[in-house]
């Protein structure tokens, strides 16, 4: 009895699920549910906080999650026994590990959903050779390294499984992490990025096969048992393909486009994932393999796979997956690495990992005629580690193949090799940007330019589908006369988030060239259908595209696309969304900063479109266009550019344009006054021959601010206002934003109208430097009128051109 009491004291019983509350004298941390809630909240706060701190270094979030796990473990905060016993007591680890592995199970299901087997089949010979070399060389060095480990710190480890685990750990390339790094560095469209992604996809599949082999060999039974495990696993894969795939295909066929997917299909699929995990765990190759295989065989066509991703990914990726990294961190005790022998082994394994992966990749790349700089960069990119690395190490530790010291060494190796990837690639590889010289960078071509015979190219950007009707109606009304006079590049701006489906978007865009895609597989999408219908009904050529980037760098896609497509004007959406009551609410400072950066750095004119539903919620056919446009002219280059755009709109038979010319409230140079007069006379000469009264010219006697406001009130019934961004007039509102002194008033609550507003800034090399570089810490050598406007706004996202930025050549 005494022995049993002593054992009970040393090994506390299982935790109860819930407590009766602190007022009943119970500590909630002694119960499983409140303790798990605290652990999850702590993990989310720490990992997201670290991700925010590492953002300037452009590190993937997996780095923050690994570091966060190590900091919460016995290497840092866990050194305090009081903290460890209170927040992560030993009796709670079963619950934490269960939640972490459940999150990992469904995350691997998402990975399977994202994996494009057909793309892997199309892998070129060069990428295949690089992938094989990037696997075999580090695998061989990993086996060599294992002998040094077994001779020193893991003497009792089984030889066969340990050799395979070490080889797999060194040969892995993290496909999702690599995709994110390439997207951050704007390298996905380069030949280097395509080669890296293709090779990493092959490497990813090979890693899963090798991991299954390592798990089968790590069993405690005889080689015959390991063979039975492998054969049964192969039978499971065949059964999945023969029996489960038709069932999932039947569900996908009964989930047509445009209709909600039945809840029973979603529930059945998630239950199948769990059941497959149970089967593979019973076989002995870990539950995650079953979930991964189910994800692979789910049909990718139609909405079924997309709905599954939407239902699962936010909860799993945001809450449960970080628990797996923390679970790994709690098992990682850096303090076990002590003495020259342990640190020497850490240096050895890092050196061999880099030598095998980088050396094998570089040598093979040179043999297939890849230049030296690109070959070295490719080697470092292929050396990226991630989640699969931690899965390998955790399984190895659970199977007693790795001890605490070797586990900590391998985790630090994965952390180090991934951390150095981004800074080294940024330092050694600067892709050559092709510069396409072009003359037409403005709507107003100026004297001596054959504008009538030139094509106007417009890069129109939007954040969501609700902006498409207004965008199409605006472009239709400004197409001018004749056929094929205007080409519209419609760019959907998509934030590259940490969600797994973002990787799918990146892969889809990569197939057709980042940041552009026009996927034939996605023709049923609302966006593509709308643009194709518009092109059929109008004389405007439309090229839909997508830019997928972090919001901090997505302006680079817009700017580079404008240069590549030789656009004369870029149309950006306003950073505020319209509410049903007519007011605007900001989408966030990041969207505001995008517009300011594009205004600063675009190689052509820029327009900000304030969408108030021009033409309603549907695109209006060309023959039914009936809009009234008010062009407000105060003077200056921006107003002249706005007048040139309004002139094109006046050529449309369904558009009535009224030019309201105001007297500037600030003095201009004689050259500017002469240019303004010439622009107005050109407008009258261009559209003066119209006899149907659709073009009018007014010159109101409005000299004071009150008179200007009164005149604008009389124009409130128009459908569209076209105005320059920085006219020579006093601000009509106290704190104007990027729309300028007049445009800011037109969207304010003081001005009651349902008209959309187009605010245009004319391209000027003085304010749009050719370098197109951005450095938020630099200041311009001399303050300009736009700088004063930015300071008045009090924005933290100040955008200024600089002579050089270390990130510019990469970004």
mmCIF file of N, CA, C and O in Angstrom, residues 142-187:
data_model
loop_
_atom_site.group_PDB
_atom_site.id
_atom_site.type_symbol
_atom_site.label_atom_id
_atom_site.label_comp_id
_atom_site.label_asym_id
_atom_site.label_seq_id
_atom_site.Cartn_x
_atom_site.Cartn_y
_atom_site.Cartn_z
ATOM 1 N N UNK A 142 24.153 12.710 -44.934
ATOM 2 C CA UNK A 142 23.431 12.456 -43.692
ATOM 3 C C UNK A 142 23.764 11.093 -43.122
ATOM 4 O O UNK A 142 23.916 10.940 -41.895
ATOM 5 N N UNK A 143 23.889 10.108 -43.992
ATOM 6 C CA UNK A 143 24.291 8.781 -43.525
ATOM 7 C C UNK A 143 25.694 8.829 -42.936
ATOM 8 O O UNK A 143 25.978 8.231 -41.882
ATOM 9 N N UNK A 144 26.593 9.580 -43.607
ATOM 10 C CA UNK A 144 27.951 9.718 -43.062
ATOM 11 C C UNK A 144 27.946 10.421 -41.719
ATOM 12 O O UNK A 144 28.682 10.027 -40.795
ATOM 13 N N UNK A 145 27.121 11.446 -41.585
ATOM 14 C CA UNK A 145 27.050 12.175 -40.321
ATOM 15 C C UNK A 145 26.507 11.293 -39.211
ATOM 16 O O UNK A 145 26.890 11.435 -38.033
ATOM 17 N N UNK A 146 25.616 10.378 -39.553
ATOM 18 C CA UNK A 146 25.019 9.522 -38.528
ATOM 19 C C UNK A 146 26.066 8.661 -37.825
ATOM 20 O O UNK A 146 25.913 8.350 -36.631
ATOM 21 N N UNK A 147 27.130 8.285 -38.522
ATOM 22 C CA UNK A 147 28.184 7.496 -37.875
ATOM 23 C C UNK A 147 28.874 8.309 -36.789
ATOM 24 O O UNK A 147 29.216 7.778 -35.713
ATOM 25 N N UNK A 148 29.083 9.610 -37.046
ATOM 26 C CA UNK A 148 29.699 10.461 -36.024
ATOM 27 C C UNK A 148 28.763 10.605 -34.823
ATOM 28 O O UNK A 148 29.218 10.594 -33.665
ATOM 29 N N UNK A 149 27.457 10.723 -35.066
ATOM 30 C CA UNK A 149 26.496 10.834 -33.970
ATOM 31 C C UNK A 149 26.450 9.544 -33.152
ATOM 32 O O UNK A 149 26.456 9.577 -31.915
ATOM 33 N N UNK A 150 26.418 8.394 -33.830
ATOM 34 C CA UNK A 150 26.302 7.115 -33.129
ATOM 35 C C UNK A 150 27.567 6.805 -32.343
ATOM 36 O O UNK A 150 27.532 6.081 -31.342
ATOM 37 N N UNK A 151 28.669 7.376 -32.775
ATOM 38 C CA UNK A 151 29.922 7.140 -32.056
ATOM 39 C C UNK A 151 30.080 8.051 -30.846
ATOM 40 O O UNK A 151 30.983 7.844 -30.033
ATOM 41 N N UNK A 152 29.217 9.056 -30.705
ATOM 42 C CA UNK A 152 29.397 10.033 -29.631
ATOM 43 C C UNK A 152 28.162 10.154 -28.734
ATOM 44 O O UNK A 152 28.186 9.729 -27.585
ATOM 45 N N UNK A 153 27.055 10.692 -29.236
ATOM 46 C CA UNK A 153 25.955 11.081 -28.342
ATOM 47 C C UNK A 153 24.726 10.187 -28.447
ATOM 48 O O UNK A 153 23.820 10.292 -27.615
ATOM 49 N N UNK A 154 24.627 9.329 -29.466
ATOM 50 C CA UNK A 154 23.467 8.429 -29.582
ATOM 51 C C UNK A 154 23.964 7.001 -29.802
ATOM 52 O O UNK A 154 23.646 6.364 -30.802
ATOM 53 N N UNK A 155 24.740 6.525 -28.870
ATOM 54 C CA UNK A 155 25.378 5.223 -29.047
ATOM 55 C C UNK A 155 24.388 4.070 -29.085
ATOM 56 O O UNK A 155 24.627 3.048 -29.721
ATOM 57 N N UNK A 156 23.248 4.204 -28.404
ATOM 58 C CA UNK A 156 22.310 3.086 -28.350
ATOM 59 C C UNK A 156 21.261 3.091 -29.427
ATOM 60 O O UNK A 156 20.374 2.225 -29.426
ATOM 61 N N UNK A 157 21.305 4.040 -30.365
ATOM 62 C CA UNK A 157 20.261 4.136 -31.390
ATOM 63 C C UNK A 157 20.366 2.981 -32.378
ATOM 64 O O UNK A 157 21.474 2.552 -32.729
ATOM 65 N N UNK A 158 19.229 2.447 -32.842
ATOM 66 C CA UNK A 158 19.271 1.388 -33.861
ATOM 67 C C UNK A 158 19.895 1.924 -35.153
ATOM 68 O O UNK A 158 19.523 2.987 -35.642
ATOM 69 N N UNK A 159 20.824 1.151 -35.703
ATOM 70 C CA UNK A 159 21.634 1.668 -36.799
ATOM 71 C C UNK A 159 20.816 1.971 -38.056
ATOM 72 O O UNK A 159 20.882 3.067 -38.609
ATOM 73 N N UNK A 160 20.020 1.015 -38.538
ATOM 74 C CA UNK A 160 19.289 1.201 -39.788
ATOM 75 C C UNK A 160 18.339 2.389 -39.755
ATOM 76 O O UNK A 160 18.434 3.293 -40.607
ATOM 77 N N UNK A 161 17.420 2.433 -38.806
ATOM 78 C CA UNK A 161 16.503 3.579 -38.751
ATOM 79 C C UNK A 161 17.213 4.911 -38.560
ATOM 80 O O UNK A 161 16.831 5.917 -39.148
ATOM 81 N N UNK A 162 18.302 4.914 -37.746
ATOM 82 C CA UNK A 162 19.001 6.161 -37.495
ATOM 83 C C UNK A 162 19.653 6.688 -38.775
ATOM 84 O O UNK A 162 19.623 7.895 -39.063
ATOM 85 N N UNK A 163 20.233 5.803 -39.566
ATOM 86 C CA UNK A 163 20.843 6.217 -40.833
ATOM 87 C C UNK A 163 19.794 6.849 -41.748
ATOM 88 O O UNK A 163 20.035 7.894 -42.360
ATOM 89 N N UNK A 164 18.619 6.208 -41.850
ATOM 90 C CA UNK A 164 17.585 6.719 -42.750
ATOM 91 C C UNK A 164 17.035 8.050 -42.245
ATOM 92 O O UNK A 164 16.843 9.000 -43.025
ATOM 93 N N UNK A 165 16.794 8.171 -40.935
ATOM 94 C CA UNK A 165 16.273 9.418 -40.384
ATOM 95 C C UNK A 165 17.238 10.572 -40.619
ATOM 96 O O UNK A 165 16.833 11.675 -40.990
ATOM 97 N N UNK A 166 18.519 10.337 -40.409
ATOM 98 C CA UNK A 166 19.510 11.396 -40.628
ATOM 99 C C UNK A 166 19.570 11.774 -42.105
ATOM 100 O O UNK A 166 19.668 12.961 -42.459
ATOM 101 N N UNK A 167 19.518 10.791 -42.969
ATOM 102 C CA UNK A 167 19.542 11.090 -44.398
ATOM 103 C C UNK A 167 18.340 11.889 -44.836
ATOM 104 O O UNK A 167 18.452 12.869 -45.595
ATOM 105 N N UNK A 168 17.143 11.497 -44.349
ATOM 106 C CA UNK A 168 15.923 12.218 -44.702
ATOM 107 C C UNK A 168 15.963 13.641 -44.152
ATOM 108 O O UNK A 168 15.591 14.608 -44.839
ATOM 109 N N UNK A 169 16.421 13.806 -42.909
ATOM 110 C CA UNK A 169 16.437 15.124 -42.277
ATOM 111 C C UNK A 169 17.312 16.111 -43.052
ATOM 112 O O UNK A 169 16.993 17.299 -43.150
ATOM 113 N N UNK A 170 18.407 15.644 -43.619
ATOM 114 C CA UNK A 170 19.310 16.531 -44.351
ATOM 115 C C UNK A 170 18.878 16.754 -45.797
ATOM 116 O O UNK A 170 19.298 17.730 -46.419
ATOM 117 N N UNK A 171 18.071 15.884 -46.351
ATOM 118 C CA UNK A 171 17.740 15.974 -47.778
ATOM 119 C C UNK A 171 16.423 16.678 -48.070
ATOM 120 O O UNK A 171 16.065 16.865 -49.218
ATOM 121 N N UNK A 172 15.690 17.107 -47.038
ATOM 122 C CA UNK A 172 14.363 17.704 -47.233
ATOM 123 C C UNK A 172 14.479 19.133 -47.746
ATOM 124 O O UNK A 172 15.363 19.885 -47.334
ATOM 125 N N UNK A 173 13.580 19.491 -48.646
ATOM 126 C CA UNK A 173 13.354 20.888 -49.045
ATOM 127 C C UNK A 173 11.898 21.213 -48.763
ATOM 128 O O UNK A 173 11.000 20.493 -49.213
ATOM 129 N N UNK A 174 11.657 22.292 -48.019
ATOM 130 C CA UNK A 174 10.290 22.656 -47.629
ATOM 131 C C UNK A 174 9.611 23.385 -48.782
ATOM 132 O O UNK A 174 9.886 24.561 -49.035
ATOM 133 N N UNK A 175 8.733 22.691 -49.470
ATOM 134 C CA UNK A 175 8.076 23.256 -50.649
ATOM 135 C C UNK A 175 7.226 24.492 -50.320
ATOM 136 O O UNK A 175 7.369 25.537 -50.974
ATOM 137 N N UNK A 176 6.314 24.457 -49.315
ATOM 138 C CA UNK A 176 5.505 25.649 -49.024
ATOM 139 C C UNK A 176 6.349 26.836 -48.562
ATOM 140 O O UNK A 176 6.076 27.973 -48.934
ATOM 141 N N UNK A 177 7.370 26.578 -47.732
ATOM 142 C CA UNK A 177 8.218 27.664 -47.252
ATOM 143 C C UNK A 177 8.998 28.277 -48.414
ATOM 144 O O UNK A 177 9.142 29.504 -48.520
ATOM 145 N N UNK A 178 9.498 27.442 -49.309
ATOM 146 C CA UNK A 178 10.226 27.931 -50.471
ATOM 147 C C UNK A 178 9.328 28.785 -51.365
ATOM 148 O O UNK A 178 9.739 29.841 -51.868
ATOM 149 N N UNK A 179 8.078 28.342 -51.557
ATOM 150 C CA UNK A 179 7.145 29.121 -52.372
ATOM 151 C C UNK A 179 6.940 30.504 -51.775
ATOM 152 O O UNK A 179 6.892 31.515 -52.497
ATOM 153 N N UNK A 180 6.825 30.577 -50.454
ATOM 154 C CA UNK A 180 6.618 31.875 -49.818
ATOM 155 C C UNK A 180 7.855 32.759 -49.928
ATOM 156 O O UNK A 180 7.758 33.967 -50.166
ATOM 157 N N UNK A 181 9.042 32.185 -49.770
ATOM 158 C CA UNK A 181 10.265 32.977 -49.898
ATOM 159 C C UNK A 181 10.397 33.528 -51.316
ATOM 160 O O UNK A 181 10.729 34.703 -51.522
ATOM 161 N N UNK A 182 10.134 32.695 -52.302
ATOM 162 C CA UNK A 182 10.223 33.148 -53.692
ATOM 163 C C UNK A 182 9.204 34.244 -53.984
ATOM 164 O O UNK A 182 9.495 35.205 -54.711
ATOM 165 N N UNK A 183 8.003 34.106 -53.421
ATOM 166 C CA UNK A 183 6.990 35.132 -53.630
ATOM 167 C C UNK A 183 7.392 36.443 -52.955
ATOM 168 O O UNK A 183 7.213 37.530 -53.512
ATOM 169 N N UNK A 184 7.963 36.358 -51.764
ATOM 170 C CA UNK A 184 8.407 37.556 -51.060
ATOM 171 C C UNK A 184 9.496 38.280 -51.833
ATOM 172 O O UNK A 184 9.537 39.508 -51.870
ATOM 173 N N UNK A 185 10.392 37.534 -52.450
ATOM 174 C CA UNK A 185 11.520 38.128 -53.164
ATOM 175 C C UNK A 185 11.213 38.401 -54.630
ATOM 176 O O UNK A 185 12.106 38.786 -55.386
ATOM 177 N N UNK A 186 9.965 38.187 -55.046
ATOM 178 C CA UNK A 186 9.540 38.431 -56.432
ATOM 179 C C UNK A 186 10.363 37.613 -57.429
ATOM 180 O O UNK A 186 10.757 38.099 -58.488
ATOM 181 N N UNK A 187 10.621 36.362 -57.097
ATOM 182 C CA UNK A 187 11.432 35.516 -57.969
ATOM 183 C C UNK A 187 10.621 34.401 -58.631
ATOM 184 O O UNK A 187 11.192 33.579 -59.345
#
